[in-house]
Amino acid sequence: MSDSPSALSPSQKPVGVDPERPSIARIYDGFLGGNNYYEVDRVVMEKIRAAVPEAVDIARGNRGFHNRALRMLANQTKIRQFLDCGSGLPTAENTHQIVQRIDKDHTVVYIDNDPVVLAHGRALLVENDFTHMVEADIFKPELVLGDDEVRQHVDFSEPVALLHVGTMHHFEGDGAVDVMREYIDALAPGSYVVLSHFFDPEVPELTAIAKRIENILTQGPLGAGRFRTRVEIEAMLPGLEFLQPNATSGPGLAVCDEWWPDGPRLTPLSGSAKCVAGIVGVKR
């Protein structure tokens, strides 16, 4: 797909897509190296890059956390069903590819309401009987949890892995804890929640980076993208027991790149990389 909407004929754009309005999913995909974005998305990406040249490290760190957390759950737990809220555009190492590589019968249900994501996802999954794409608003858990197709494929009396990776920072207002609590209340004991979020480390030089990106996201056409503190993010998983994120820290939140990394770090993390964090909790 071309970078510019002017190069696309109307028939090439998925139904419901507005190429004049930036998309969080397309921007995230662009930072990961994809090209499924339009000119309006590129403008936002360039504004972010101009303010914080290493901002791409946030997207990469977030994706790495997603991949490692899923490998851990698929390998080391008895979870067989995964509910991925706000899945984004299909890219390398999607949730179903990671967990079904370990067991082909693992069930994955993706939830999104972005027309581009739905169109690409359904085309990709047409021949996968254990992976499904459902259209719903992830910030309205009552609609997700009550959806007939979700209920058809997810047995909430059994443990589930619930993913909210890179989603809740786009929820504005004070109700983020209530949204996550409603999801968690619906999960059976033994379920896991995987959450990542834009992070304000409350260190002056890093908070400055977080605020520069936040201002671009919240004051621009996207209108959302909040960096929260450790206390605010951990509060989103009420009642869960947090896993230890690496060998040297206690249970709880960690910078995404420091959540059980694949090997020794040979180069220092950028300031931007320290502004996205992940956490995994289990419901006892």
mmCIF file of C-alpha atoms in Angstrom, residues 69-281:
data_model
loop_
_atom_site.group_PDB
_atom_site.id
_atom_site.type_symbol
_atom_site.label_atom_id
_atom_site.label_comp_id
_atom_site.label_asym_id
_atom_site.label_seq_id
_atom_site.Cartn_x
_atom_site.Cartn_y
_atom_site.Cartn_z
ATOM 1 C CA ALA A 69 4.723 -12.228 27.379
ATOM 2 C CA LEU A 70 2.755 -14.378 24.949
ATOM 3 C CA ARG A 71 5.564 -16.894 24.536
ATOM 4 C CA MET A 72 5.720 -17.180 28.309
ATOM 5 C CA LEU A 73 1.969 -17.723 28.683
ATOM 6 C CA ALA A 74 1.725 -20.215 25.825
ATOM 7 C CA ASN A 75 4.741 -22.190 27.042
ATOM 8 C CA GLN A 76 4.374 -22.073 30.814
ATOM 9 C CA THR A 77 0.660 -21.915 31.610
ATOM 10 C CA LYS A 78 -2.412 -23.958 30.770
ATOM 11 C CA ILE A 79 -4.100 -21.009 29.055
ATOM 12 C CA ARG A 80 -5.646 -22.099 25.766
ATOM 13 C CA GLN A 81 -7.752 -19.045 24.880
ATOM 14 C CA PHE A 82 -6.536 -15.513 24.235
ATOM 15 C CA LEU A 83 -8.692 -12.380 23.994
ATOM 16 C CA ASP A 84 -6.664 -9.634 22.302
ATOM 17 C CA CYS A 85 -8.316 -6.216 22.717
ATOM 18 C CA GLY A 86 -7.212 -3.548 20.260
ATOM 19 C CA SER A 87 -5.112 -5.917 18.192
ATOM 20 C CA GLY A 88 -4.050 -3.355 15.586
ATOM 21 C CA LEU A 89 -2.967 -4.034 12.027
ATOM 22 C CA PRO A 90 -1.550 -7.485 11.282
ATOM 23 C CA THR A 91 2.226 -7.326 11.519
ATOM 24 C CA ALA A 92 5.054 -9.758 12.183
ATOM 25 C CA GLU A 93 4.483 -12.053 15.149
ATOM 26 C CA ASN A 94 0.764 -11.569 15.696
ATOM 27 C CA THR A 95 -0.817 -13.088 18.795
ATOM 28 C CA HIS A 96 -2.212 -16.126 16.974
ATOM 29 C CA GLN A 97 1.088 -16.816 15.223
ATOM 30 C CA ILE A 98 3.001 -16.831 18.510
ATOM 31 C CA VAL A 99 0.641 -19.003 20.550
ATOM 32 C CA GLN A 100 -0.411 -21.345 17.737
ATOM 33 C CA ARG A 101 3.221 -22.053 16.937
ATOM 34 C CA ILE A 102 3.330 -23.639 20.388
ATOM 35 C CA ASP A 103 -0.105 -25.295 20.110
ATOM 36 C CA LYS A 104 -2.113 -25.035 16.904
ATOM 37 C CA ASP A 105 -5.382 -25.474 18.828
ATOM 38 C CA HIS A 106 -4.979 -22.339 20.941
ATOM 39 C CA THR A 107 -7.978 -20.066 20.346
ATOM 40 C CA VAL A 108 -7.414 -16.370 19.665
ATOM 41 C CA VAL A 109 -10.161 -13.755 19.413
ATOM 42 C CA TYR A 110 -9.130 -10.289 18.238
ATOM 43 C CA ILE A 111 -11.280 -7.270 19.138
ATOM 44 C CA ASP A 112 -11.089 -3.993 17.225
ATOM 45 C CA ASN A 113 -13.370 -1.420 15.639
ATOM 46 C CA ASP A 114 -10.919 0.169 13.195
ATOM 47 C CA PRO A 115 -12.174 -0.613 9.653
ATOM 48 C CA VAL A 116 -8.623 -1.007 8.332
ATOM 49 C CA VAL A 117 -7.737 -3.482 11.069
ATOM 50 C CA LEU A 118 -10.947 -5.454 10.526
ATOM 51 C CA ALA A 119 -10.473 -5.654 6.765
ATOM 52 C CA HIS A 120 -6.844 -6.759 6.919
ATOM 53 C CA GLY A 121 -7.425 -9.098 9.848
ATOM 54 C CA ARG A 122 -10.354 -10.935 8.314
ATOM 55 C CA ALA A 123 -8.491 -11.390 5.049
ATOM 56 C CA LEU A 124 -5.496 -12.803 6.910
ATOM 57 C CA LEU A 125 -7.532 -15.177 9.068
ATOM 58 C CA VAL A 126 -9.962 -16.564 6.517
ATOM 59 C CA GLU A 127 -8.474 -20.071 6.676
ATOM 60 C CA ASN A 128 -7.668 -20.185 10.409
ATOM 61 C CA ASP A 129 -10.430 -22.003 12.303
ATOM 62 C CA PHE A 130 -9.019 -21.130 15.727
ATOM 63 C CA THR A 131 -8.615 -17.369 15.214
ATOM 64 C CA HIS A 132 -11.437 -14.862 14.934
ATOM 65 C CA MET A 133 -11.836 -11.110 14.430
ATOM 66 C CA VAL A 134 -14.744 -9.391 16.210
ATOM 67 C CA GLU A 135 -15.850 -5.800 15.747
ATOM 68 C CA ALA A 136 -16.424 -4.042 19.076
ATOM 69 C CA ASP A 137 -15.325 -1.031 21.123
ATOM 70 C CA ILE A 138 -12.643 -2.285 23.539
ATOM 71 C CA PHE A 139 -13.392 0.583 25.936
ATOM 72 C CA LYS A 140 -16.918 -0.781 26.429
ATOM 73 C CA PRO A 141 -16.273 -4.131 28.108
ATOM 74 C CA GLU A 142 -19.959 -4.916 28.464
ATOM 75 C CA LEU A 143 -20.233 -5.001 24.665
ATOM 76 C CA VAL A 144 -17.108 -7.115 24.221
ATOM 77 C CA LEU A 145 -17.965 -9.582 26.962
ATOM 78 C CA GLY A 146 -21.575 -9.871 25.824
ATOM 79 C CA ASP A 147 -20.835 -10.237 22.115
ATOM 80 C CA ASP A 148 -22.326 -13.441 20.687
ATOM 81 C CA GLU A 149 -19.246 -14.280 18.621
ATOM 82 C CA VAL A 150 -16.912 -13.687 21.544
ATOM 83 C CA ARG A 151 -19.091 -15.961 23.703
ATOM 84 C CA GLN A 152 -19.101 -18.573 20.961
ATOM 85 C CA HIS A 153 -15.315 -18.888 20.976
ATOM 86 C CA VAL A 154 -14.293 -17.909 24.526
ATOM 87 C CA ASP A 155 -15.386 -19.920 27.556
ATOM 88 C CA PHE A 156 -15.245 -17.465 30.455
ATOM 89 C CA SER A 157 -15.694 -20.285 32.971
ATOM 90 C CA GLU A 158 -12.143 -21.337 32.045
ATOM 91 C CA PRO A 159 -8.931 -19.282 32.337
ATOM 92 C CA VAL A 160 -8.343 -16.679 29.626
ATOM 93 C CA ALA A 161 -5.359 -14.530 28.692
ATOM 94 C CA LEU A 162 -6.683 -10.991 28.252
ATOM 95 C CA LEU A 163 -4.461 -8.608 26.293
ATOM 96 C CA HIS A 164 -4.679 -4.826 26.479
ATOM 97 C CA VAL A 165 -1.327 -4.056 24.873
ATOM 98 C CA GLY A 166 -0.878 -0.408 23.939
ATOM 99 C CA THR A 167 -4.587 0.402 24.289
ATOM 100 C CA MET A 168 -5.538 2.032 27.584
ATOM 101 C CA HIS A 169 -3.318 5.081 27.079
ATOM 102 C CA HIS A 170 -5.815 6.051 24.373
ATOM 103 C CA PHE A 171 -8.641 6.038 26.911
ATOM 104 C CA GLU A 172 -9.219 9.565 28.137
ATOM 105 C CA GLY A 173 -10.792 10.440 31.439
ATOM 106 C CA ASP A 174 -10.802 8.856 34.874
ATOM 107 C CA GLY A 175 -12.618 5.619 34.055
ATOM 108 C CA ALA A 176 -9.681 3.466 32.921
ATOM 109 C CA VAL A 177 -9.624 1.494 36.184
ATOM 110 C CA ASP A 178 -13.360 0.823 35.902
ATOM 111 C CA VAL A 179 -12.956 -0.448 32.329
ATOM 112 C CA MET A 180 -10.238 -2.898 33.321
ATOM 113 C CA ARG A 181 -12.076 -3.949 36.497
ATOM 114 C CA GLU A 182 -15.114 -4.972 34.443
ATOM 115 C CA TYR A 183 -12.919 -7.155 32.232
ATOM 116 C CA ILE A 184 -11.103 -8.675 35.210
ATOM 117 C CA ASP A 185 -14.337 -9.413 37.073
ATOM 118 C CA ALA A 186 -15.483 -11.529 34.101
ATOM 119 C CA LEU A 187 -12.357 -13.708 34.116
ATOM 120 C CA ALA A 188 -12.098 -17.098 35.798
ATOM 121 C CA PRO A 189 -9.416 -17.756 38.430
ATOM 122 C CA GLY A 190 -6.146 -18.700 36.743
ATOM 123 C CA SER A 191 -6.621 -16.063 34.048
ATOM 124 C CA TYR A 192 -3.819 -13.668 33.110
ATOM 125 C CA VAL A 193 -3.942 -10.028 32.013
ATOM 126 C CA VAL A 194 -1.191 -8.554 29.829
ATOM 127 C CA LEU A 195 -1.139 -4.749 29.802
ATOM 128 C CA SER A 196 1.253 -2.188 28.353
ATOM 129 C CA HIS A 197 0.927 1.576 28.548
ATOM 130 C CA PHE A 198 2.699 4.851 27.780
ATOM 131 C CA PHE A 199 4.758 5.487 30.913
ATOM 132 C CA ASP A 200 5.756 8.596 32.837
ATOM 133 C CA PRO A 201 8.753 7.407 34.917
ATOM 134 C CA GLU A 202 8.542 10.582 37.040
ATOM 135 C CA VAL A 203 12.173 11.383 36.299
ATOM 136 C CA PRO A 204 12.495 14.966 35.001
ATOM 137 C CA GLU A 205 14.342 14.253 31.740
ATOM 138 C CA LEU A 206 12.089 11.276 30.925
ATOM 139 C CA THR A 207 8.889 13.025 31.942
ATOM 140 C CA ALA A 208 9.859 15.780 29.483
ATOM 141 C CA ILE A 209 10.010 13.209 26.669
ATOM 142 C CA ALA A 210 6.677 11.727 27.721
ATOM 143 C CA LYS A 211 5.003 15.137 27.809
ATOM 144 C CA ARG A 212 6.317 16.137 24.369
ATOM 145 C CA ILE A 213 4.775 13.050 22.773
ATOM 146 C CA GLU A 214 1.605 13.314 24.856
ATOM 147 C CA ASN A 215 1.057 16.915 23.728
ATOM 148 C CA ILE A 216 1.313 15.950 20.063
ATOM 149 C CA LEU A 217 -1.127 13.070 20.476
ATOM 150 C CA THR A 218 -3.699 14.768 22.690
ATOM 151 C CA GLN A 219 -3.672 18.197 21.050
ATOM 152 C CA GLY A 220 -3.677 16.861 17.476
ATOM 153 C CA PRO A 221 -6.361 15.068 15.456
ATOM 154 C CA LEU A 222 -5.945 11.802 17.400
ATOM 155 C CA GLY A 223 -7.022 13.521 20.601
ATOM 156 C CA ALA A 224 -5.651 10.820 22.911
ATOM 157 C CA GLY A 225 -2.414 9.319 24.168
ATOM 158 C CA ARG A 226 -1.853 9.743 27.880
ATOM 159 C CA PHE A 227 1.343 8.860 29.752
ATOM 160 C CA ARG A 228 0.536 7.551 33.226
ATOM 161 C CA THR A 229 2.684 6.871 36.277
ATOM 162 C CA ARG A 230 3.534 3.511 37.866
ATOM 163 C CA VAL A 231 0.842 3.942 40.514
ATOM 164 C CA GLU A 232 -1.785 4.857 37.920
ATOM 165 C CA ILE A 233 -0.957 1.916 35.633
ATOM 166 C CA GLU A 234 -0.739 -0.721 38.358
ATOM 167 C CA ALA A 235 -4.120 0.495 39.670
ATOM 168 C CA MET A 236 -5.659 -0.633 36.360
ATOM 169 C CA LEU A 237 -5.277 -4.284 37.377
ATOM 170 C CA PRO A 238 -7.217 -4.380 40.662
ATOM 171 C CA GLY A 239 -7.079 -7.637 42.582
ATOM 172 C CA LEU A 240 -4.422 -9.285 40.437
ATOM 173 C CA GLU A 241 -1.161 -10.799 41.607
ATOM 174 C CA PHE A 242 1.654 -9.247 39.581
ATOM 175 C CA LEU A 243 4.399 -11.341 38.042
ATOM 176 C CA GLN A 244 8.051 -10.507 38.548
ATOM 177 C CA PRO A 245 9.147 -8.714 35.332
ATOM 178 C CA ASN A 246 12.843 -9.693 35.475
ATOM 179 C CA ALA A 247 15.433 -11.301 37.711
ATOM 180 C CA THR A 248 16.390 -8.129 39.573
ATOM 181 C CA SER A 249 13.113 -6.375 40.413
ATOM 182 C CA GLY A 250 10.056 -7.124 42.490
ATOM 183 C CA PRO A 251 6.595 -7.909 41.078
ATOM 184 C CA GLY A 252 4.844 -5.203 39.074
ATOM 185 C CA LEU A 253 5.413 -2.795 36.220
ATOM 186 C CA ALA A 254 8.633 -2.642 34.192
ATOM 187 C CA VAL A 255 9.882 -0.775 31.145
ATOM 188 C CA CYS A 256 8.835 -2.961 28.209
ATOM 189 C CA ASP A 257 12.395 -3.624 27.039
ATOM 190 C CA GLU A 258 13.314 -4.747 30.568
ATOM 191 C CA TRP A 259 10.427 -7.241 30.911
ATOM 192 C CA TRP A 260 12.304 -10.573 30.706
ATOM 193 C CA PRO A 261 14.548 -9.531 27.786
ATOM 194 C CA ASP A 262 15.776 -12.161 25.349
ATOM 195 C CA GLY A 263 19.428 -11.569 26.192
ATOM 196 C CA PRO A 264 21.969 -9.160 27.667
ATOM 197 C CA ARG A 265 21.615 -5.490 26.744
ATOM 198 C CA LEU A 266 24.633 -4.428 24.698
ATOM 199 C CA THR A 267 23.500 -0.849 24.102
ATOM 200 C CA PRO A 268 21.753 1.546 26.511
ATOM 201 C CA LEU A 269 18.030 2.154 26.207
ATOM 202 C CA SER A 270 16.963 5.480 24.726
ATOM 203 C CA GLY A 271 14.904 7.863 26.813
ATOM 204 C CA SER A 272 11.859 7.071 24.664
ATOM 205 C CA ALA A 273 12.233 3.329 25.261
ATOM 206 C CA LYS A 274 11.919 4.040 28.984
ATOM 207 C CA CYS A 275 8.536 5.698 28.415
ATOM 208 C CA VAL A 276 6.506 2.566 27.706
ATOM 209 C CA ALA A 277 5.989 -0.110 30.335
ATOM 210 C CA GLY A 278 4.350 -3.491 30.663
ATOM 211 C CA ILE A 279 2.855 -5.624 33.394
ATOM 212 C CA VAL A 280 1.371 -9.124 33.649
ATOM 213 C CA GLY A 281 -1.025 -10.137 36.412
#
